[in-house]
CSV table of C-alpha atoms in Angstrom, one decimal:
chain,number,residue,atom,x,y,z
A,1,MET,CA,0.0,0.0,0.0
A,2,ALA,CA,1.2,3.6,-0.6
A,3,GLN,CA,2.3,5.4,2.5
A,4,LEU,CA,3.0,8.8,0.9
A,5,SER,CA,1.1,11.2,-1.3
A,6,ASP,CA,2.7,11.8,-4.7
A,7,ASP,CA,3.8,15.3,-3.8
A,8,CYS,CA,5.2,14.3,-0.4
A,9,PHE,CA,8.7,15.6,-1.1
A,10,ALA,CA,7.8,18.4,-3.6
A,11,PHE,CA,10.2,21.3,-3.4
A,12,GLY,CA,11.5,24.1,-5.5
A,13,GLY,CA,13.6,27.2,-5.0
A,14,PRO,CA,16.8,27.9,-3.0
A,15,LEU,CA,18.5,25.6,-0.5
A,16,MET,CA,16.1,24.2,2.0
A,17,SER,CA,16.9,24.7,5.7
A,18,LEU,CA,17.2,21.5,7.8
A,19,ASP,CA,14.4,22.7,10.1
A,20,ALA,CA,12.1,23.1,7.1
A,21,ALA,CA,13.0,19.7,5.8
A,22,ARG,CA,12.3,18.1,9.1
A,23,ASP,CA,9.0,19.9,9.4
A,24,MET,CA,7.9,18.6,6.0
A,25,LEU,CA,8.7,15.0,7.1
A,26,ALA,CA,6.7,15.4,10.3
A,27,SER,CA,3.7,16.7,8.4
A,28,ARG,CA,3.7,14.1,5.6
A,29,LEU,CA,5.0,10.9,7.0
A,30,VAL,CA,3.0,8.3,9.0
A,31,ALA,CA,3.9,4.9,10.5
A,32,VAL,CA,3.8,2.2,7.9
A,33,THR,CA,4.5,-0.9,10.0
A,34,GLU,CA,1.9,-3.3,11.4
A,35,VAL,CA,1.3,-4.1,15.0
A,36,GLU,CA,2.1,-7.4,16.6
A,37,ARG,CA,2.3,-8.7,20.1
A,38,VAL,CA,5.6,-10.1,21.5
A,39,ALA,CA,6.7,-11.6,24.8
A,40,LEU,CA,8.7,-9.3,27.1
A,41,ASP,CA,11.9,-11.1,26.4
A,42,ALA,CA,11.5,-10.1,22.8
A,43,ALA,CA,10.4,-6.5,23.4
A,44,LEU,CA,13.8,-4.8,23.8
A,45,ASP,CA,14.5,-2.1,21.1
A,46,ARG,CA,11.0,-2.6,19.7
A,47,VAL,CA,8.6,0.4,19.2
A,48,LEU,CA,5.5,0.5,21.4
A,49,ALA,CA,2.3,0.6,19.3
A,50,GLU,CA,0.0,1.6,22.2
A,51,ASP,CA,0.2,3.1,25.6
A,52,VAL,CA,0.9,0.7,28.5
A,53,VAL,CA,-1.4,1.0,31.5
A,54,ALA,CA,-0.6,-0.4,34.9
A,55,GLY,CA,-3.0,-3.0,36.1
A,56,VAL,CA,-1.6,-2.9,39.6
A,57,SER,CA,0.1,-0.5,41.9
A,58,VAL,CA,3.9,-0.9,42.5
A,59,PRO,CA,4.4,-1.6,45.3
A,60,PRO,CA,1.0,-3.2,45.8
A,61,HIS,CA,1.1,-2.6,49.6
A,62,ASP,CA,3.0,-0.4,52.1
A,63,ASN,CA,6.3,-2.0,52.8
A,64,SER,CA,9.6,-1.4,54.7
A,65,ALA,CA,12.5,0.3,52.9
A,66,VAL,CA,15.0,-1.1,55.4
A,67,ASP,CA,15.8,-3.8,57.8
A,68,GLY,CA,14.6,-2.6,61.2
A,69,TYR,CA,11.6,-2.3,63.5
A,70,ALA,CA,8.1,-1.2,62.6
A,71,VAL,CA,6.5,1.0,65.3
A,72,ARG,CA,3.7,3.5,65.8
A,73,PHE,CA,5.2,7.1,65.8
A,74,GLU,CA,2.8,8.1,68.6
A,75,ASP,CA,4.4,5.5,70.9
A,76,LEU,CA,7.9,7.1,70.6
A,77,SER,CA,9.3,9.7,73.1
A,78,ALA,CA,10.7,12.9,71.6
A,79,GLU,CA,13.2,13.4,74.4
A,80,ARG,CA,14.4,10.0,75.6
A,81,GLU,CA,14.8,6.4,74.5
A,82,THR,CA,11.7,4.3,74.0
A,83,VAL,CA,11.6,0.6,74.9
A,84,LEU,CA,9.0,-1.5,73.1
A,85,PRO,CA,8.4,-5.2,73.2
A,86,ILE,CA,9.0,-7.1,69.9
A,87,VAL,CA,5.7,-9.0,69.3
A,88,ALA,CA,6.2,-10.3,65.8
A,89,ARG,CA,8.6,-10.8,62.9
A,90,VAL,CA,7.8,-10.2,59.2
A,91,ALA,CA,10.0,-10.7,56.1
A,92,ALA,CA,9.5,-10.0,52.4
A,93,GLY,CA,6.9,-12.3,51.0
A,94,ASP,CA,5.2,-13.0,54.4
A,95,ARG,CA,1.6,-12.2,55.0
A,96,PRO,CA,1.0,-8.9,56.8
A,97,VAL,CA,0.9,-9.1,60.6
A,98,GLU,CA,-2.5,-8.4,62.1
A,99,ARG,CA,-2.5,-7.5,65.8
A,100,ASP,CA,-3.0,-4.5,68.1
A,101,PRO,CA,0.0,-2.2,67.5
A,102,ALA,CA,-0.3,-0.1,70.6
A,103,GLY,CA,2.9,0.1,72.5
A,104,THR,CA,4.7,-2.7,70.5
A,105,ALA,CA,7.3,-3.2,67.8
A,106,VAL,CA,7.6,-5.7,64.9
A,107,ARG,CA,10.9,-6.9,63.6
A,108,ILE,CA,10.7,-6.2,59.9
A,109,PHE,CA,12.9,-6.6,56.8
A,110,THR,CA,13.3,-4.8,53.6
A,111,GLY,CA,10.3,-5.3,51.3
A,112,ALA,CA,8.1,-6.8,54.0
A,113,PRO,CA,4.5,-5.6,54.1
A,114,MET,CA,3.9,-3.0,56.8
A,115,PRO,CA,1.8,-4.4,59.7
A,116,ALA,CA,-1.6,-2.7,60.0
A,117,GLY,CA,-1.4,0.3,62.4
A,118,TYR,CA,2.3,0.7,62.3
A,119,ASP,CA,3.5,3.8,60.4
A,120,THR,CA,7.3,4.2,60.9
A,121,VAL,CA,10.4,2.0,60.6
A,122,MET,CA,13.5,2.4,62.7
A,123,MET,CA,16.7,1.2,61.0
A,124,GLN,CA,18.3,-1.6,62.8
A,125,GLU,CA,21.6,0.3,62.9
A,126,ASP,CA,20.0,3.1,64.8
A,127,CYS,CA,18.6,1.0,67.7
A,128,GLY,CA,19.3,-2.1,69.7
A,129,GLU,CA,17.6,-5.1,71.2
A,130,ARG,CA,17.7,-6.3,74.8
A,131,GLU,CA,16.1,-9.2,76.7
A,132,ALA,CA,13.4,-8.7,79.3
A,133,PRO,CA,13.2,-10.6,82.5
A,134,ASP,CA,10.5,-12.8,81.2
A,135,GLY,CA,12.7,-13.9,78.3
A,136,THR,CA,11.0,-11.8,75.6
A,137,ARG,CA,12.9,-9.3,73.5
A,138,ALA,CA,12.5,-5.5,73.3
A,139,VAL,CA,13.9,-2.8,71.0
A,140,VAL,CA,15.5,0.4,72.3
A,141,ILE,CA,14.7,3.3,70.0
A,142,ARG,CA,16.6,6.6,70.2
A,143,PRO,CA,14.6,9.9,69.8
A,144,GLY,CA,14.6,12.0,66.7
A,145,ILE,CA,13.0,9.8,64.0
A,146,LYS,CA,10.3,11.4,61.8
A,147,ARG,CA,6.8,10.1,61.3
A,148,GLY,CA,6.6,7.7,58.3
A,149,ALA,CA,10.4,7.2,58.1
A,150,ASN,CA,11.6,4.3,56.0
A,151,ARG,CA,8.1,3.3,55.0
A,152,ARG,CA,7.3,2.9,51.3
A,153,GLU,CA,3.6,3.6,50.5
A,154,ALA,CA,1.6,1.5,48.1
A,155,GLY,CA,1.8,3.0,44.6
A,156,GLU,CA,4.9,5.0,45.4
A,157,ASP,CA,6.5,3.8,42.2
A,158,VAL,CA,3.5,3.2,39.9
A,159,ARG,CA,-0.2,3.9,40.5
A,160,GLU,CA,-2.8,1.4,39.2
A,161,ASP,CA,-4.5,2.5,36.0
A,162,SER,CA,-1.8,5.1,35.2
A,163,VAL,CA,0.0,5.2,31.8
A,164,ILE,CA,3.5,4.1,32.5
A,165,LEU,CA,4.8,4.0,28.9
A,166,ARG,CA,3.6,5.9,25.8
A,167,ALA,CA,3.1,4.6,22.3
A,168,GLY,CA,6.1,5.5,20.1
A,169,ARG,CA,8.7,4.7,22.7
A,170,ARG,CA,11.6,2.5,21.7
A,171,LEU,CA,11.8,0.1,24.6
A,172,ARG,CA,14.9,0.1,26.8
A,173,PRO,CA,15.9,-2.5,29.4
A,174,GLN,CA,14.3,-0.5,32.2
A,175,ASP,CA,11.1,-0.1,30.2
A,176,VAL,CA,10.8,-3.9,29.8
A,177,GLY,CA,11.5,-4.2,33.5
A,178,LEU,CA,8.7,-1.8,34.4
A,179,MET,CA,6.2,-3.7,32.3
A,180,ALA,CA,7.2,-6.9,34.2
A,181,ALA,CA,6.8,-5.0,37.5
A,182,VAL,CA,3.1,-4.4,36.8
A,183,GLY,CA,2.6,-8.1,35.8
A,184,LEU,CA,2.6,-7.8,32.0
A,185,THR,CA,4.0,-10.7,30.0
A,186,GLY,CA,4.1,-9.0,26.6
A,187,ALA,CA,3.6,-5.8,24.6
A,188,ALA,CA,2.0,-4.5,21.4
A,189,VAL,CA,4.8,-3.3,19.2
A,190,ARG,CA,5.4,-2.2,15.7
A,191,ARG,CA,6.8,-4.6,13.1
A,192,PRO,CA,10.5,-3.7,12.4
A,193,LEU,CA,10.9,-1.4,9.4
A,194,ARG,CA,12.2,-3.3,6.3
A,195,VAL,CA,14.9,-1.2,4.7
A,196,ALA,CA,16.7,-1.8,1.4
A,197,VAL,CA,20.2,-0.4,1.4
A,198,VAL,CA,22.3,0.0,-1.8
A,199,SER,CA,25.4,1.8,-3.0
A,200,THR,CA,25.8,3.2,-6.5
A,201,GLY,CA,29.0,3.9,-8.5
A,202,ASN,CA,31.2,2.3,-11.0
A,203,GLU,CA,34.2,3.0,-8.8
A,204,LEU,CA,33.0,0.8,-5.9
A,205,GLU,CA,34.3,-2.7,-5.1
A,206,GLU,CA,33.2,-5.2,-2.5
A,207,PRO,CA,35.6,-5.5,0.5
A,208,GLY,CA,37.8,-8.5,0.1
A,209,ARG,CA,38.1,-8.4,-3.7
A,210,PRO,CA,41.1,-7.0,-5.6
A,211,LEU,CA,40.9,-3.3,-6.4
A,212,GLY,CA,41.2,-2.4,-10.0
A,213,PRO,CA,42.4,0.9,-11.4
A,214,GLY,CA,40.4,3.8,-10.0
A,215,ALA,CA,38.4,1.6,-7.7
A,216,ILE,CA,37.7,2.0,-4.0
A,217,TYR,CA,36.1,-0.3,-1.4
A,218,ASP,CA,32.5,0.4,-0.6
A,219,ALA,CA,32.2,1.5,3.0
A,220,ASN,CA,29.0,3.5,2.9
A,221,ARG,CA,26.7,0.5,2.5
A,222,PHE,CA,28.1,-1.1,5.6
A,223,THR,CA,28.0,2.1,7.6
A,224,LEU,CA,24.4,2.9,6.7
A,225,SER,CA,23.2,-0.7,7.2
A,226,ALA,CA,24.7,-0.6,10.7
A,227,LEU,CA,23.0,2.7,11.5
A,228,VAL,CA,19.6,1.3,10.3
A,229,ARG,CA,20.0,-1.9,12.3
A,230,ARG,CA,20.9,0.1,15.4
A,231,MET,CA,17.6,1.9,15.0
A,232,GLY,CA,15.8,-1.5,14.9
A,233,GLY,CA,15.4,-1.8,11.2
A,234,LEU,CA,15.7,-5.0,9.2
A,235,VAL,CA,18.2,-4.5,6.4
A,236,THR,CA,18.3,-6.0,3.0
A,237,ASP,CA,21.7,-5.5,1.4
A,238,LEU,CA,21.2,-4.9,-2.3
A,239,GLY,CA,24.9,-4.6,-3.0
A,240,ILE,CA,26.5,-2.3,-5.4
A,241,LEU,CA,24.7,-0.9,-8.5
A,242,ARG,CA,26.6,0.4,-11.4
A,243,ASP,CA,25.9,3.8,-13.0
A,244,ASP,CA,23.5,2.3,-15.5
A,245,PRO,CA,20.0,3.8,-15.7
A,246,ALA,CA,18.4,0.5,-16.7
A,247,GLU,CA,20.1,-1.5,-13.9
A,248,LEU,CA,19.2,1.1,-11.3
A,249,ARG,CA,15.6,1.2,-12.4
A,250,ALA,CA,15.2,-2.5,-12.3
A,251,ALA,CA,16.9,-2.9,-8.8
A,252,LEU,CA,14.8,-0.1,-7.3
A,253,GLU,CA,11.6,-1.5,-8.7
A,254,ARG,CA,12.4,-4.9,-7.1
A,255,ALA,CA,13.3,-3.2,-3.8
A,256,ALA,CA,10.0,-1.4,-3.6
A,257,GLU,CA,8.1,-4.7,-3.7
A,258,GLY,CA,9.2,-6.0,-0.3
A,259,HIS,CA,10.5,-3.0,1.7
A,260,ASP,CA,9.1,0.0,3.6
A,261,LEU,CA,12.1,2.3,2.7
A,262,ILE,CA,14.9,2.4,0.2
A,263,VAL,CA,18.2,4.0,1.1
A,264,THR,CA,20.9,4.6,-1.5
A,265,THR,CA,24.2,6.3,-1.3
A,266,GLY,CA,25.9,8.1,-4.2
A,267,GLY,CA,24.6,9.2,-7.6
A,268,VAL,CA,22.3,11.9,-6.2
A,269,SER,CA,24.2,15.0,-7.4
A,270,THR,CA,23.8,16.7,-10.8
A,271,GLY,CA,26.7,15.1,-12.7
A,272,GLU,CA,26.4,13.3,-15.9
A,273,GLU,CA,27.0,10.0,-14.2
A,274,ASP,CA,24.4,10.6,-11.5
A,275,HIS,CA,21.6,8.4,-12.8
A,276,VAL,CA,19.6,7.9,-9.6
A,277,LYS,CA,17.3,10.9,-10.3
A,278,GLY,CA,16.1,9.6,-13.6
A,279,ALA,CA,15.6,6.0,-12.3
A,280,VAL,CA,13.5,7.2,-9.3
A,281,GLU,CA,11.5,9.7,-11.4
A,282,SER,CA,10.5,7.0,-13.8
A,283,LEU,CA,9.2,4.8,-10.9
A,284,GLY,CA,7.4,7.4,-8.9
A,285,GLY,CA,8.8,10.8,-8.2
A,286,LEU,CA,11.9,12.5,-6.9
A,287,HIS,CA,12.6,16.1,-5.8
A,288,PHE,CA,16.0,17.2,-4.6
A,289,TRP,CA,16.3,18.7,-1.2
A,290,ARG,CA,19.5,20.7,-1.6
A,291,LEU,CA,19.8,21.1,2.1
A,292,ALA,CA,21.6,24.1,3.6
A,293,ILE,CA,24.0,22.0,5.6
A,294,LYS,CA,27.7,21.1,5.4
A,295,PRO,CA,28.8,18.4,4.9
A,296,GLY,CA,25.9,16.8,2.9
A,297,ARG,CA,24.1,19.2,0.7
A,298,PRO,CA,23.0,16.8,-2.0
A,299,VAL,CA,20.2,14.7,-0.6
A,300,ALA,CA,17.4,13.2,-2.6
A,301,LEU,CA,14.0,12.3,-1.3
A,302,GLY,CA,11.1,10.8,-3.1
A,303,GLN,CA,9.1,7.7,-3.8
A,304,VAL,CA,9.5,4.4,-5.7
A,305,GLN,CA,6.2,2.9,-6.5
A,306,GLY,CA,4.7,4.6,-3.4
A,307,LYS,CA,7.6,3.6,-1.1
A,308,PRO,CA,9.7,6.3,0.5
A,309,PHE,CA,13.2,6.7,-1.0
A,310,VAL,CA,16.1,8.6,0.4
A,311,GLY,CA,19.4,9.1,-1.5
A,312,LEU,CA,22.3,10.1,0.6
A,313,PRO,CA,25.7,11.6,-0.7
A,314,GLY,CA,28.5,9.4,-1.7
A,315,ASN,CA,31.2,10.9,0.5
A,316,PRO,CA,31.1,8.9,3.7
A,317,VAL,CA,31.1,11.7,6.2
A,318,ALA,CA,28.4,13.5,4.3
A,319,ALA,CA,26.4,10.2,4.2
A,320,MET,CA,26.6,9.8,8.0
A,321,VAL,CA,25.8,13.5,8.7
A,322,THR,CA,22.7,13.5,6.4
A,323,PHE,CA,21.6,10.2,7.9
A,324,PHE,CA,21.8,11.7,11.4
A,325,CYS,CA,20.0,14.9,10.3
A,326,LEU,CA,17.3,13.5,7.9
A,327,ALA,CA,17.2,9.8,7.5
A,328,ARG,CA,17.1,9.2,11.2
A,329,PRO,CA,13.9,11.2,11.8
A,330,LEU,CA,12.4,9.8,8.6
A,331,ILE,CA,13.0,6.2,9.9
A,332,GLN,CA,11.5,7.1,13.2
A,333,HIS,CA,8.4,8.5,11.6
A,334,LEU,CA,7.9,5.4,9.4
A,335,ALA,CA,8.6,3.0,12.2
A,336,GLY,CA,6.0,4.6,14.5
A,337,GLU,CA,8.6,5.9,16.9
A,338,THR,CA,8.4,9.2,18.6
A,339,VAL,CA,10.9,11.5,16.8
A,340,SER,CA,13.6,12.5,19.3
A,341,GLU,CA,16.0,15.3,18.8
A,342,PRO,CA,19.6,14.5,19.9
A,343,THR,CA,20.6,16.2,23.2
A,344,LEU,CA,23.1,19.0,22.6
A,345,PHE,CA,25.7,19.9,25.3
A,346,ARG,CA,27.4,23.2,25.8
A,347,VAL,CA,31.2,22.9,25.6
A,348,ARG,CA,34.1,25.3,25.0
A,349,ALA,CA,35.7,25.4,21.5
A,350,ASP,CA,39.5,25.1,21.2
A,351,PHE,CA,39.5,26.3,17.6
A,352,ASP,CA,38.6,29.2,15.4
A,353,TYR,CA,36.2,28.7,12.5
A,354,ARG,CA,34.5,30.7,9.7
A,355,LYS,CA,31.4,29.6,7.8
A,356,LYS,CA,28.7,31.0,5.4
A,357,GLU,CA,25.6,32.5,6.8
A,358,GLY,CA,22.4,30.6,6.2
A,359,ARG,CA,24.0,27.2,6.4
A,360,ARG,CA,24.2,24.8,9.3
A,361,GLU,CA,27.6,23.1,9.7
A,362,PHE,CA,28.7,20.1,11.6
A,363,VAL,CA,32.3,20.1,12.7
A,364,ARG,CA,34.0,16.9,13.8
A,365,VAL,CA,35.6,17.2,17.3
A,366,SER,CA,37.1,15.4,20.2
A,367,LEU,CA,36.5,16.3,23.8
A,368,SER,CA,39.1,16.6,26.6
A,369,PRO,CA,39.2,18.4,30.0
A,370,GLY,CA,40.5,21.9,29.9
A,371,ALA,CA,42.8,23.5,32.5
A,372,ASP,CA,39.7,24.5,34.5
A,373,GLY,CA,38.2,21.0,34.3
A,374,GLU,CA,35.5,22.0,31.8
A,375,LEU,CA,35.2,20.0,28.6
A,376,VAL,CA,37.0,21.5,25.5
A,377,ALA,CA,36.2,20.6,21.9
A,378,THR,CA,39.2,20.1,19.6
A,379,LYS,CA,38.6,20.1,15.9
A,380,PHE,CA,39.7,17.2,13.8
A,381,ALA,CA,42.7,18.2,11.7
A,382,ARG,CA,41.0,17.5,8.3
A,383,ASP,CA,37.7,18.8,7.0
A,384,GLY,CA,37.1,16.5,3.9
A,385,ALA,CA,33.7,14.9,3.5
A,386,GLY,CA,35.5,11.7,2.4
A,387,VAL,CA,37.7,11.3,5.5
A,388,LEU,CA,35.8,8.5,7.2
A,389,SER,CA,38.5,8.1,9.8
A,390,SER,CA,37.5,11.5,11.1
A,391,MET,CA,34.2,9.9,12.3
A,392,VAL,CA,36.2,7.2,14.1
A,393,ASP,CA,38.7,9.4,15.8
A,394,SER,CA,36.2,12.1,16.8
A,395,ASP,CA,33.7,11.9,19.7
A,396,GLY,CA,30.9,13.9,18.1
A,397,LEU,CA,29.9,17.0,16.1
A,398,VAL,CA,29.9,20.6,17.0
A,399,VAL,CA,26.7,22.1,15.5
A,400,LEU,CA,27.0,25.7,14.2
A,401,PRO,CA,23.6,27.2,13.4
A,402,GLU,CA,22.7,29.2,10.3
A,403,ASP,CA,23.2,32.6,11.8
A,404,VAL,CA,26.8,32.0,13.0
A,405,THR,CA,29.5,33.1,10.6
A,406,ARG,CA,32.5,33.2,12.9
A,407,LEU,CA,33.6,31.1,15.9
A,408,GLU,CA,36.5,32.3,18.0
A,409,ARG,CA,38.6,30.0,20.2
A,410,GLY,CA,37.2,29.9,23.7
A,411,GLY,CA,33.6,30.4,22.6
A,412,MET,CA,30.8,28.2,23.8
A,413,VAL,CA,29.3,25.8,21.2
A,414,SER,CA,26.6,23.1,21.0
A,415,TYR,CA,28.1,19.6,20.9
A,416,MET,CA,26.3,16.5,19.8
A,417,PRO,CA,28.1,13.2,20.9
A,418,PHE,CA,27.7,10.3,18.5
A,419,SER,CA,26.0,8.4,21.3
A,420,GLU,CA,23.0,10.8,21.0
A,421,VAL,CA,22.2,9.6,17.4
A,422,ARG,CA,21.9,5.9,18.1
């Protein structure tokens, strides 16, 4: 079924800002994956398809937060030690003690249900036991404890009937644990997005094969496939396509039949050997978003037989940056995941930099503590969009907005660690 209208990526005019491109994605794209139920042990990294509502409170009953003695606050003296007979013992998993609490104490352990009528727990380290003449035991409690101390109330963690997880969330280990804590055995999640990934270019060769004259090994396909998989997508590797219009058209047509998204790298500029444009236009529609970013200006978005298509630049750094900026939110939209903006951190720049106004730039940097202990961003020595090693040897990207034209050493900048674009 078609997920996008024919004019979804329509665009004309000057360079499009990154914000405008993202806004267009948000307004035109919808989740395309079906809903299925999976057991909790298969729910990690899946996208929730519906809100999760707690069927019970957590904890389900008042309980002790420590090992100690449950007492009534009104029985305690505010000026001197209080001695109370120990009349019962309760551990985690025991049934609650039911007896008259007046003037007594109950030996209690962490997680044990609070006995009815007792409202405060004294830590065992802050009191002591002694034996009475009749052989019974008593606890000696020092003054100063507050009413309700060390008592966890029912529903302190989760209230029954409350929404604990929202649809669109990609499930983390703690999310799976929270569902188990309210007694759930499974979750309704989105089917993983099926993504076809392909590289284009006569110069490309598969790793492991001999390199001919003018050839280079294809790295982009492996990089992009790994990025898609890390976002929970199921990747089909279509290999390398040569700069041949008929071959490109046939491969893209096949890819559209069994995938939710097609991602290519290379062949999306305006050169005579860039044939992706014609192939996509003949199968649906393509409109270039000449994005006002660096690296990564040439990005193609469109449709192949109703399936979304994104064509990323051939230079590896540009391919990664445009993936972070555009393909990542696109994938989140299609997968039914709530689109999340990477968290940016303020750090001090250890470099000078000049850029054009109206263009957002991403500068590869490494972080290290400065003399004052604050983090300092050091620019990678080379700027080329083809220097893939710069993405390995850097910690993240400094993001310079459109209105900045000059950065001076010592200025504060926004820093996006690579861990934020998982």
